[in-house]
CSV table of C-alpha atoms in Angstrom, one decimal:
chain,number,residue,atom,x,y,z
A,1,MET,CA,47.0,90.4,90.3
A,2,LYS,CA,49.3,90.2,87.3
A,3,CYS,CA,52.9,89.3,88.1
A,4,LEU,CA,56.0,89.1,86.0
A,5,LEU,CA,58.5,86.4,87.1
A,6,LEU,CA,62.0,87.0,85.7
A,7,HIS,CA,62.7,83.3,85.7
A,8,ASP,CA,62.4,80.1,83.6
A,9,PRO,CA,59.0,78.5,83.7
A,10,ASP,CA,58.9,76.4,86.9
A,11,PRO,CA,55.8,74.3,87.8
A,12,ARG,CA,56.6,74.8,91.5
A,13,TYR,CA,56.0,78.6,91.2
A,14,ASP,CA,53.4,78.4,88.4
A,15,ASN,CA,51.1,76.1,90.3
A,16,VAL,CA,51.4,77.7,93.7
A,17,LEU,CA,50.8,81.2,92.3
A,18,SER,CA,48.1,80.3,89.8
A,19,ASP,CA,46.2,78.4,92.5
A,20,ASN,CA,45.9,81.7,94.4
A,21,ASN,CA,44.5,83.6,91.4
A,22,ILE,CA,47.8,85.3,90.5
A,23,GLN,CA,48.2,85.7,86.8
A,24,ILE,CA,51.8,85.0,86.0
A,25,THR,CA,54.1,85.6,83.0
A,26,ASN,CA,57.5,83.9,83.0
A,27,LEU,CA,60.3,85.7,81.2
A,28,PRO,CA,63.8,84.0,81.6
A,29,VAL,CA,66.6,86.5,81.9
A,30,LEU,CA,69.8,84.4,82.2
A,31,GLN,CA,71.6,81.6,80.5
A,32,THR,CA,74.0,79.5,82.4
A,33,THR,CA,76.9,77.4,81.1
A,34,VAL,CA,78.5,74.8,83.4
A,35,LEU,CA,82.2,74.7,82.6
A,36,ASN,CA,84.5,71.7,82.0
A,37,LEU,CA,87.5,72.1,84.3
A,38,ASP,CA,90.4,69.8,85.2
A,39,HIS,CA,90.8,68.9,88.9
A,40,SER,CA,94.5,69.1,89.0
A,41,SER,CA,96.5,71.2,91.5
A,42,ASP,CA,94.4,73.3,93.8
A,43,ASN,CA,91.2,72.6,91.9
A,44,SER,CA,91.0,69.1,93.3
A,45,PRO,CA,88.5,68.8,96.1
A,46,ALA,CA,90.8,66.2,97.6
A,47,LYS,CA,93.0,69.1,98.7
A,48,HIS,CA,90.2,70.6,100.8
A,49,ASP,CA,88.1,69.6,103.8
A,50,GLY,CA,84.8,70.9,102.4
A,51,ILE,CA,82.9,72.2,99.4
A,52,ILE,CA,80.6,75.2,99.4
A,53,ILE,CA,77.9,75.3,96.7
A,54,SER,CA,75.6,78.3,96.4
A,55,SER,CA,73.4,77.4,93.5
A,56,LYS,CA,71.9,74.5,91.5
A,57,HIS,CA,74.5,75.2,88.8
A,58,GLY,CA,77.3,74.5,91.2
A,59,ALA,CA,75.5,71.3,92.2
A,60,LYS,CA,75.3,70.3,88.5
A,61,PHE,CA,79.0,70.8,88.2
A,62,LEU,CA,79.5,68.5,91.2
A,63,ILE,CA,77.3,65.8,89.7
A,64,LYS,CA,78.4,66.2,86.1
A,65,ASN,CA,82.0,65.6,87.1
A,66,LYS,CA,81.2,62.7,89.5
A,67,ILE,CA,83.3,64.3,92.2
A,68,ASP,CA,84.1,62.0,95.1
A,69,ILE,CA,82.8,63.7,98.3
A,70,SER,CA,83.5,60.9,100.7
A,71,GLY,CA,84.5,62.3,104.1
A,72,LYS,CA,83.8,65.9,102.9
A,73,SER,CA,81.9,68.7,104.6
A,74,LEU,CA,79.3,70.3,102.3
A,75,ALA,CA,77.9,73.7,102.9
A,76,ILE,CA,74.9,74.7,100.7
A,77,VAL,CA,72.9,77.8,100.0
A,78,GLY,CA,69.2,77.2,99.5
A,79,PRO,CA,66.8,74.3,100.1
A,80,ALA,CA,66.4,73.4,96.5
A,81,THR,CA,70.1,73.1,95.9
A,82,ALA,CA,70.5,71.3,99.2
A,83,LYS,CA,68.0,68.7,98.1
A,84,ILE,CA,69.9,68.1,94.8
A,85,VAL,CA,73.3,67.7,96.6
A,86,ARG,CA,71.9,65.6,99.4
A,87,LYS,CA,70.5,63.0,96.9
A,88,TYR,CA,74.0,62.9,95.2
A,89,ALA,CA,75.7,62.6,98.6
A,90,ASP,CA,73.7,59.6,99.6
A,91,GLN,CA,76.0,57.4,97.6
A,92,PHE,CA,79.1,58.4,99.6
A,93,ASP,CA,80.3,57.7,103.1
A,94,ASP,CA,80.8,60.0,106.0
A,95,VAL,CA,79.5,63.2,104.3
A,96,THR,CA,78.4,66.1,106.5
A,97,LEU,CA,75.9,68.5,105.0
A,98,VAL,CA,74.6,71.8,106.3
A,99,TRP,CA,72.5,74.4,104.5
A,100,GLU,CA,71.0,77.8,105.0
A,101,ASP,CA,68.6,80.1,103.1
A,102,ASN,CA,71.3,82.6,102.1
A,103,ALA,CA,75.1,83.1,102.0
A,104,SER,CA,75.2,85.3,105.1
A,105,LEU,CA,73.5,82.7,107.2
A,106,LEU,CA,75.6,79.9,105.7
A,107,SER,CA,78.9,81.8,106.5
A,108,GLN,CA,77.8,82.0,110.2
A,109,THR,CA,76.9,78.3,110.2
A,110,ILE,CA,80.3,77.4,108.7
A,111,LEU,CA,82.1,79.4,111.4
A,112,SER,CA,80.0,77.9,114.2
A,113,SER,CA,79.9,74.3,113.0
A,114,PHE,CA,83.4,73.5,111.6
A,115,PRO,CA,87.0,74.1,112.8
A,116,ARG,CA,88.6,77.3,111.6
A,117,SER,CA,91.4,75.1,110.3
A,118,HIS,CA,89.0,73.6,107.7
A,119,SER,CA,90.0,74.4,104.1
A,120,TRP,CA,87.1,75.0,101.7
A,121,ILE,CA,86.7,75.1,97.9
A,122,PHE,CA,83.7,77.2,96.7
A,123,TYR,CA,82.0,76.2,93.5
A,124,CYS,CA,80.7,79.5,92.3
A,125,GLY,CA,79.7,81.4,89.2
A,126,ASN,CA,81.3,84.4,87.4
A,127,LYS,CA,78.8,86.7,89.1
A,128,ALA,CA,79.3,85.4,92.6
A,129,LEU,CA,79.0,88.0,95.4
A,130,ASP,CA,81.7,88.3,98.0
A,131,VAL,CA,79.6,87.6,101.1
A,132,LEU,CA,80.9,84.2,101.8
A,133,PRO,CA,84.6,84.8,100.9
A,134,ARG,CA,84.8,88.1,102.8
A,135,THR,CA,83.2,86.7,106.0
A,136,LEU,CA,85.2,83.5,106.1
A,137,SER,CA,88.5,85.4,105.2
A,138,GLU,CA,87.8,87.8,108.1
A,139,HIS,CA,87.8,84.9,110.5
A,140,GLY,CA,90.9,83.2,109.1
A,141,VAL,CA,89.1,80.4,107.2
A,142,ARG,CA,91.0,79.3,104.1
A,143,LEU,CA,88.8,79.4,101.0
A,144,LYS,CA,89.5,78.9,97.3
A,145,GLN,CA,86.9,80.1,94.8
A,146,LEU,CA,86.6,78.1,91.6
A,147,VAL,CA,84.3,79.5,88.9
A,148,VAL,CA,82.5,76.4,87.6
A,149,TYR,CA,79.7,78.1,85.6
A,150,THR,CA,79.1,81.4,83.8
A,151,VAL,CA,76.0,83.5,83.9
A,152,ASP,CA,75.0,85.9,81.0
A,153,LYS,CA,71.9,87.5,79.7
A,154,ARG,CA,69.9,85.4,77.2
A,155,PRO,CA,70.6,86.8,73.7
A,156,GLU,CA,66.8,86.8,73.0
A,157,PHE,CA,65.8,88.6,76.2
A,158,ASP,CA,65.6,92.2,74.9
A,159,LYS,CA,63.5,91.1,72.0
A,160,ASP,CA,61.2,88.9,74.2
A,161,LEU,CA,60.8,91.7,76.7
A,162,SER,CA,59.8,94.2,74.0
A,163,LEU,CA,56.8,92.1,73.2
A,164,PHE,CA,55.3,92.8,76.6
A,165,ASP,CA,53.5,95.8,78.0
A,166,VAL,CA,55.3,95.6,81.3
A,167,GLY,CA,53.2,98.5,82.6
A,168,VAL,CA,50.3,96.1,83.3
A,169,PHE,CA,52.1,94.2,86.0
A,170,GLN,CA,51.4,94.9,89.6
A,171,ALA,CA,54.5,93.0,90.7
A,172,VAL,CA,57.8,91.8,89.3
A,173,VAL,CA,59.8,89.1,91.0
A,174,PHE,CA,63.6,89.2,90.7
A,175,PHE,CA,65.5,86.1,91.5
A,176,SER,CA,69.1,87.2,91.5
A,177,PRO,CA,71.3,90.3,91.5
A,178,SER,CA,72.4,89.4,88.0
A,179,GLY,CA,68.8,89.5,86.9
A,180,VAL,CA,68.6,93.1,88.3
A,181,ASP,CA,71.8,94.1,86.5
A,182,TYR,CA,70.6,92.9,83.2
A,183,THR,CA,67.0,94.2,83.3
A,184,GLY,CA,66.9,97.1,85.7
A,185,GLU,CA,67.8,99.9,83.3
A,186,PHE,CA,65.2,98.7,80.7
A,187,LEU,CA,62.4,98.3,83.2
A,188,ARG,CA,63.0,101.5,85.2
A,189,ASP,CA,61.0,103.8,82.9
A,190,LYS,CA,58.4,101.2,81.8
A,191,LEU,CA,56.9,99.8,85.0
A,192,SER,CA,53.8,101.3,86.5
A,193,ASP,CA,54.4,103.6,89.5
A,194,ARG,CA,52.3,101.3,91.6
A,195,CYS,CA,54.3,98.2,90.7
A,196,VAL,CA,56.0,96.4,93.6
A,197,LEU,CA,59.4,94.8,93.1
A,198,VAL,CA,59.9,91.5,94.9
A,199,ALA,CA,63.4,90.3,95.7
A,200,PHE,CA,64.2,86.6,96.2
A,201,GLY,CA,66.7,87.5,98.9
A,202,LYS,CA,68.6,90.3,100.6
A,203,SER,CA,71.4,90.4,98.0
A,204,THR,CA,68.8,90.8,95.2
A,205,ALA,CA,67.0,93.5,97.3
A,206,ALA,CA,70.3,95.4,97.7
A,207,ALA,CA,70.7,95.3,93.9
A,208,LEU,CA,67.2,96.6,93.4
A,209,SER,CA,67.7,99.4,95.9
A,210,GLN,CA,70.8,100.5,94.1
A,211,CYS,CA,69.2,100.3,90.6
A,212,PHE,CA,65.8,101.8,91.3
A,213,SER,CA,66.6,104.0,94.4
A,214,ASP,CA,63.2,105.1,95.8
A,215,MET,CA,61.2,104.8,92.7
A,216,PHE,CA,59.3,101.6,93.7
A,217,VAL,CA,58.3,99.7,96.8
A,218,ILE,CA,60.7,96.7,97.3
A,219,ARG,CA,59.7,93.6,99.3
A,220,ILE,CA,61.9,90.7,100.3
A,221,CYS,CA,60.9,87.0,100.4
A,222,GLU,CA,61.6,85.7,103.9
A,223,HIS,CA,62.4,82.3,102.4
A,224,PRO,CA,63.7,81.5,98.8
A,225,THR,CA,60.8,79.2,98.0
A,226,PRO,CA,57.5,79.3,96.0
A,227,SER,CA,55.6,79.8,99.2
A,228,GLY,CA,57.9,82.6,100.2
A,229,VAL,CA,57.1,84.4,96.9
A,230,LEU,CA,53.4,83.7,97.4
A,231,ASP,CA,53.5,85.1,101.0
A,232,VAL,CA,54.8,88.4,99.7
A,233,LEU,CA,52.4,88.7,96.8
A,234,MET,CA,49.4,87.9,98.9
A,235,SER,CA,50.4,90.7,101.4
A,236,LEU,CA,50.3,93.4,98.7
């Protein structure tokens, strides 16, 4: 099977998939810039009981700014991001950390595990979806969103993609709704009719459904991990 990963080269994925005779091509879509922000006023985590982080870029902001998280509650989306944050949190006292595979599950964990009176600051990107803010707001939980990184399409992406015959791929893996937004229109008429679109999560699957309608089969990874991607590809 030939598979296109719309992602930066990552040994975790490359090794797992290659070891199972899947021929992969990596094509990064996005470029991310972690912002420099002051922590005055409401931006200060000291004014909140907990911090929500939904990606490794939010984790990078936390670490880059050496934010004191002593006594804080941390709610994290994704096992890889949780691993990064947990390592950073080990140097602080009295930190509570919970994580889930996706934002929908995390919002339910926050509601069930912490007092509704808790105030949260959400380190997010400019393309953040409204799943967490909407759910928490509906239940009266105070949340401040702070954009700490921006996501845009790589300037070289269109040129790089034009070098590939994308019609040869039996599967394309999309890792985020932003990746769908930036590539869907170009890929729509160039993929083979038999190509399967693999979504890294439910939000990405929803973006694929909206972009491609019923043109292709869409499969969702049960877990946002290399083995989750492999499980889907091996079932095709």
